[in-house]
């Protein structure tokens, strides 16, 4: 009998999780690890957690959740708090979550992991790969570099999450990205548009 290799998936949200699990569960023995100290407020964290658990249950994949420790995220990004989404703040946020995932792998006897975050076109693949490989090297694991947005992965993830009735968030996750989202929605003031 063919034994599928283990692969731990770092999970950020249910829509990304659904597409990746849907794509890989025939090839790998998957283990979902929800690790997101970045998400704020706690009500949003709990909603994303419960949707991610629901998604793993749909596919019959084991699901684990890290302890929610927002202070770890605050400490990690503190030197970069003034950088915009997509900059150094995000690279530290990725590194924090992938380090914790690598630590989970080490403690539980898993070797290989990846993240579902690459479904999003807003996440730079070079930044994710750099964080993943560094985290893996620190914990004696292997980071598998996938780019799940390729071959229309992002569009398929939207379709699949609609089909499964999953909650789709409209901001990345942290309190700063929530403010940035609100600012983008504000109409440009008349005084600015006159110049
Ligand atoms: S915008 Fe997203 S990736 Fe960047 S720091 Fe906030 S939660 Fe993390």
Coordinates of C-alpha atoms and ligand atoms in Angstrom, one line a residue:
X1 CA 0.0 0.0 0.0
X2 CA 1.2 3.5 -0.9
X3 CA 2.0 5.7 2.1
X4 CA 1.5 9.4 1.4
X5 CA 4.2 11.7 2.8
X6 CA 3.3 13.9 5.7
X7 CA 2.9 17.6 5.0
X8 CA 2.0 20.2 7.7
X9 CA 0.1 23.2 6.3
X10 CA 0.4 26.5 8.0
X11 CA -3.2 27.8 7.8
X12 CA -4.0 31.6 7.8
X13 CA -7.7 31.4 6.8
X14 CA -10.3 28.9 5.5
X15 CA -10.6 30.1 1.9
X16 CA -6.8 29.6 1.3
X17 CA -6.9 26.4 3.3
X18 CA -9.8 24.9 1.3
X19 CA -8.1 25.4 -2.1
X20 CA -4.7 24.0 -0.9
X21 CA -6.3 21.0 0.9
X22 CA -8.5 20.4 -2.1
X23 CA -5.4 20.4 -4.4
X24 CA -3.1 18.3 -2.3
X25 CA -5.0 15.8 -0.2
X26 CA -4.7 13.0 -2.7
X27 CA -0.9 13.3 -2.7
X28 CA -0.1 14.0 0.9
X29 CA -1.1 13.1 4.4
X30 CA -2.0 16.7 5.4
X31 CA -2.0 18.2 8.9
X32 CA -3.5 21.7 9.3
X33 CA -1.9 24.0 11.8
X34 CA -3.7 27.3 12.4
X35 CA -1.2 29.8 13.7
X36 CA -2.1 33.5 13.6
X37 CA -1.1 35.7 16.5
X38 CA -1.4 38.6 14.0
X39 CA -5.2 38.5 13.8
X40 CA -7.1 41.3 15.5
X41 CA -9.6 41.7 17.1
X42 CA -10.1 38.5 19.0
X43 CA -13.7 38.1 17.6
X44 CA -12.1 38.0 14.1
X45 CA -9.5 35.5 15.3
X46 CA -12.2 33.2 16.7
X47 CA -14.3 33.4 13.5
X48 CA -11.3 32.6 11.2
X49 CA -10.3 29.8 13.6
X50 CA -13.7 28.2 13.6
X51 CA -14.0 28.4 9.7
X52 CA -10.6 26.9 9.4
X53 CA -11.6 24.0 11.7
X54 CA -14.8 23.5 9.7
X55 CA -12.8 23.3 6.4
X56 CA -10.4 20.7 7.8
X57 CA -13.4 18.7 9.0
X58 CA -15.0 18.8 5.5
X59 CA -11.9 17.1 4.1
X60 CA -11.2 14.9 7.1
X61 CA -7.8 16.4 7.7
X62 CA -6.4 16.6 11.3
X63 CA -6.5 20.2 12.6
X64 CA -4.4 21.8 15.3
X65 CA -4.4 25.4 16.6
X66 CA -1.6 27.3 18.2
X67 CA -2.3 29.3 21.3
X68 CA -3.4 32.8 20.5
X69 CA -0.6 35.1 21.6
X70 CA -1.1 38.6 20.0
X71 CA 1.8 40.0 22.1
X72 CA 4.2 37.8 20.1
X73 CA 3.1 39.6 16.9
X74 CA 3.3 43.0 18.6
X75 CA 6.9 42.3 19.7
X76 CA 7.9 40.9 16.3
X77 CA 6.7 43.8 14.2
X78 CA 7.4 46.6 16.7
X79 CA 10.6 47.9 14.9
X80 CA 8.6 48.0 11.6
X81 CA 5.3 49.3 12.8
X82 CA 5.5 52.3 10.4
X83 CA 6.1 50.2 7.3
X84 CA 3.1 49.6 4.9
X85 CA 1.4 46.3 4.1
X86 CA 3.8 44.3 1.9
X87 CA 6.9 45.6 3.6
X88 CA 9.2 44.6 6.4
X89 CA 6.3 44.4 8.9
X90 CA 4.9 41.6 6.8
X91 CA 8.2 39.7 6.4
X92 CA 8.5 39.6 10.2
X93 CA 4.8 38.5 10.5
X94 CA 5.5 35.7 8.1
X95 CA 8.6 34.7 9.9
X96 CA 6.9 34.6 13.3
X97 CA 4.1 32.4 12.0
X98 CA 6.4 30.1 10.1
X99 CA 8.8 29.8 13.0
X100 CA 5.9 28.7 15.2
X101 CA 4.9 26.2 12.6
X102 CA 8.4 24.8 12.3
X103 CA 8.5 24.5 16.1
X104 CA 5.2 22.6 16.0
X105 CA 6.7 20.3 13.4
X106 CA 9.8 19.7 15.5
X107 CA 7.7 18.9 18.7
X108 CA 5.4 16.6 16.9
X109 CA 7.8 14.6 14.7
X110 CA 6.9 16.2 11.3
X111 CA 9.6 17.2 8.9
X112 CA 8.0 19.0 6.0
X113 CA 5.8 22.0 6.1
X114 CA 4.5 24.8 3.9
X115 CA 2.0 27.7 4.1
X116 CA -1.3 28.3 2.3
X117 CA -0.6 32.0 2.4
X118 CA 0.8 31.9 -1.2
X119 CA -2.8 31.6 -2.5
X120 CA -3.1 35.4 -2.0
X121 CA -1.8 37.6 -4.8
X122 CA -1.0 40.2 -2.0
X123 CA 1.7 37.9 -0.5
X124 CA 5.1 38.1 -2.1
X125 CA 6.3 34.6 -2.8
X126 CA 10.0 35.6 -2.4
X127 CA 9.2 36.9 1.1
X128 CA 7.3 33.8 2.0
X129 CA 10.0 31.5 0.7
X130 CA 12.7 33.4 2.6
X131 CA 10.8 33.3 5.9
X132 CA 9.9 29.6 5.4
X133 CA 13.4 28.4 4.6
X134 CA 14.9 30.4 7.5
X135 CA 12.3 29.0 10.0
X136 CA 12.9 25.5 8.7
X137 CA 16.7 25.8 9.1
X138 CA 16.2 26.9 12.7
X139 CA 14.1 23.9 13.7
X140 CA 15.7 21.2 11.5
X141 CA 12.7 21.0 9.2
X142 CA 12.1 21.3 5.4
X143 CA 10.1 24.1 3.9
X144 CA 8.3 23.1 0.8
X145 CA 8.0 26.0 -1.6
X146 CA 4.7 26.1 -3.3
X147 CA 3.0 29.0 -5.1
X148 CA -0.6 28.2 -4.8
X149 CA -1.8 31.3 -6.7
X150 CA -0.4 29.9 -9.9
X151 CA -2.7 28.3 -12.5
X152 CA -5.6 30.5 -11.3
X153 CA -5.3 29.2 -7.8
X154 CA -6.6 32.4 -6.3
X155 CA -9.7 32.4 -8.5
X156 CA -10.4 28.8 -7.7
X157 CA -10.0 29.5 -4.0
X158 CA -12.8 32.1 -4.3
X159 CA -15.1 29.8 -6.2
X160 CA -14.5 26.9 -3.8
X161 CA -14.9 29.0 -0.7
X162 CA -18.3 30.3 -2.1
X163 CA -19.3 26.7 -2.8
X164 CA -18.4 25.6 0.7
X165 CA -20.1 28.7 2.3
X166 CA -16.9 29.9 4.0
X167 CA -16.3 33.3 5.5
X168 CA -14.0 35.5 3.4
X169 CA -12.3 38.3 5.3
X170 CA -11.8 41.7 3.7
X171 CA -8.5 42.6 5.4
X172 CA -5.2 40.7 5.9
X173 CA -5.6 40.2 9.6
X174 CA -3.6 42.5 11.9
X175 CA -5.0 45.7 13.4
X176 CA -2.8 47.8 11.1
X177 CA -4.2 46.1 7.9
X178 CA -7.7 46.8 9.2
X179 CA -6.9 50.5 9.5
X180 CA -5.3 50.4 6.0
X181 CA -8.4 48.8 4.6
X182 CA -10.6 51.4 6.2
X183 CA -8.5 54.2 4.9
X184 CA -8.7 52.8 1.4
X185 CA -12.4 52.9 1.6
X186 CA -12.5 56.6 2.6
X187 CA -13.6 58.9 -0.3
X188 CA -10.8 61.3 -1.4
X189 CA -11.6 64.7 0.1
X190 CA -12.6 67.7 -2.1
X191 CA -9.7 69.7 -0.8
X192 CA -7.2 67.1 -1.9
X193 CA -8.8 66.5 -5.3
X194 CA -8.7 70.3 -6.1
X195 CA -4.9 70.5 -6.1
Ligands
LIG1 S1 -0.7 43.0 6.7 FE1 -1.0 40.8 7.0 S2 1.1 39.9 6.7 FE2 1.3 42.1 7.0 S3 1.7 42.3 9.2 FE3 -0.5 42.5 9.0 S4 -1.4 40.5 9.2 FE4 0.8 40.3 8.9

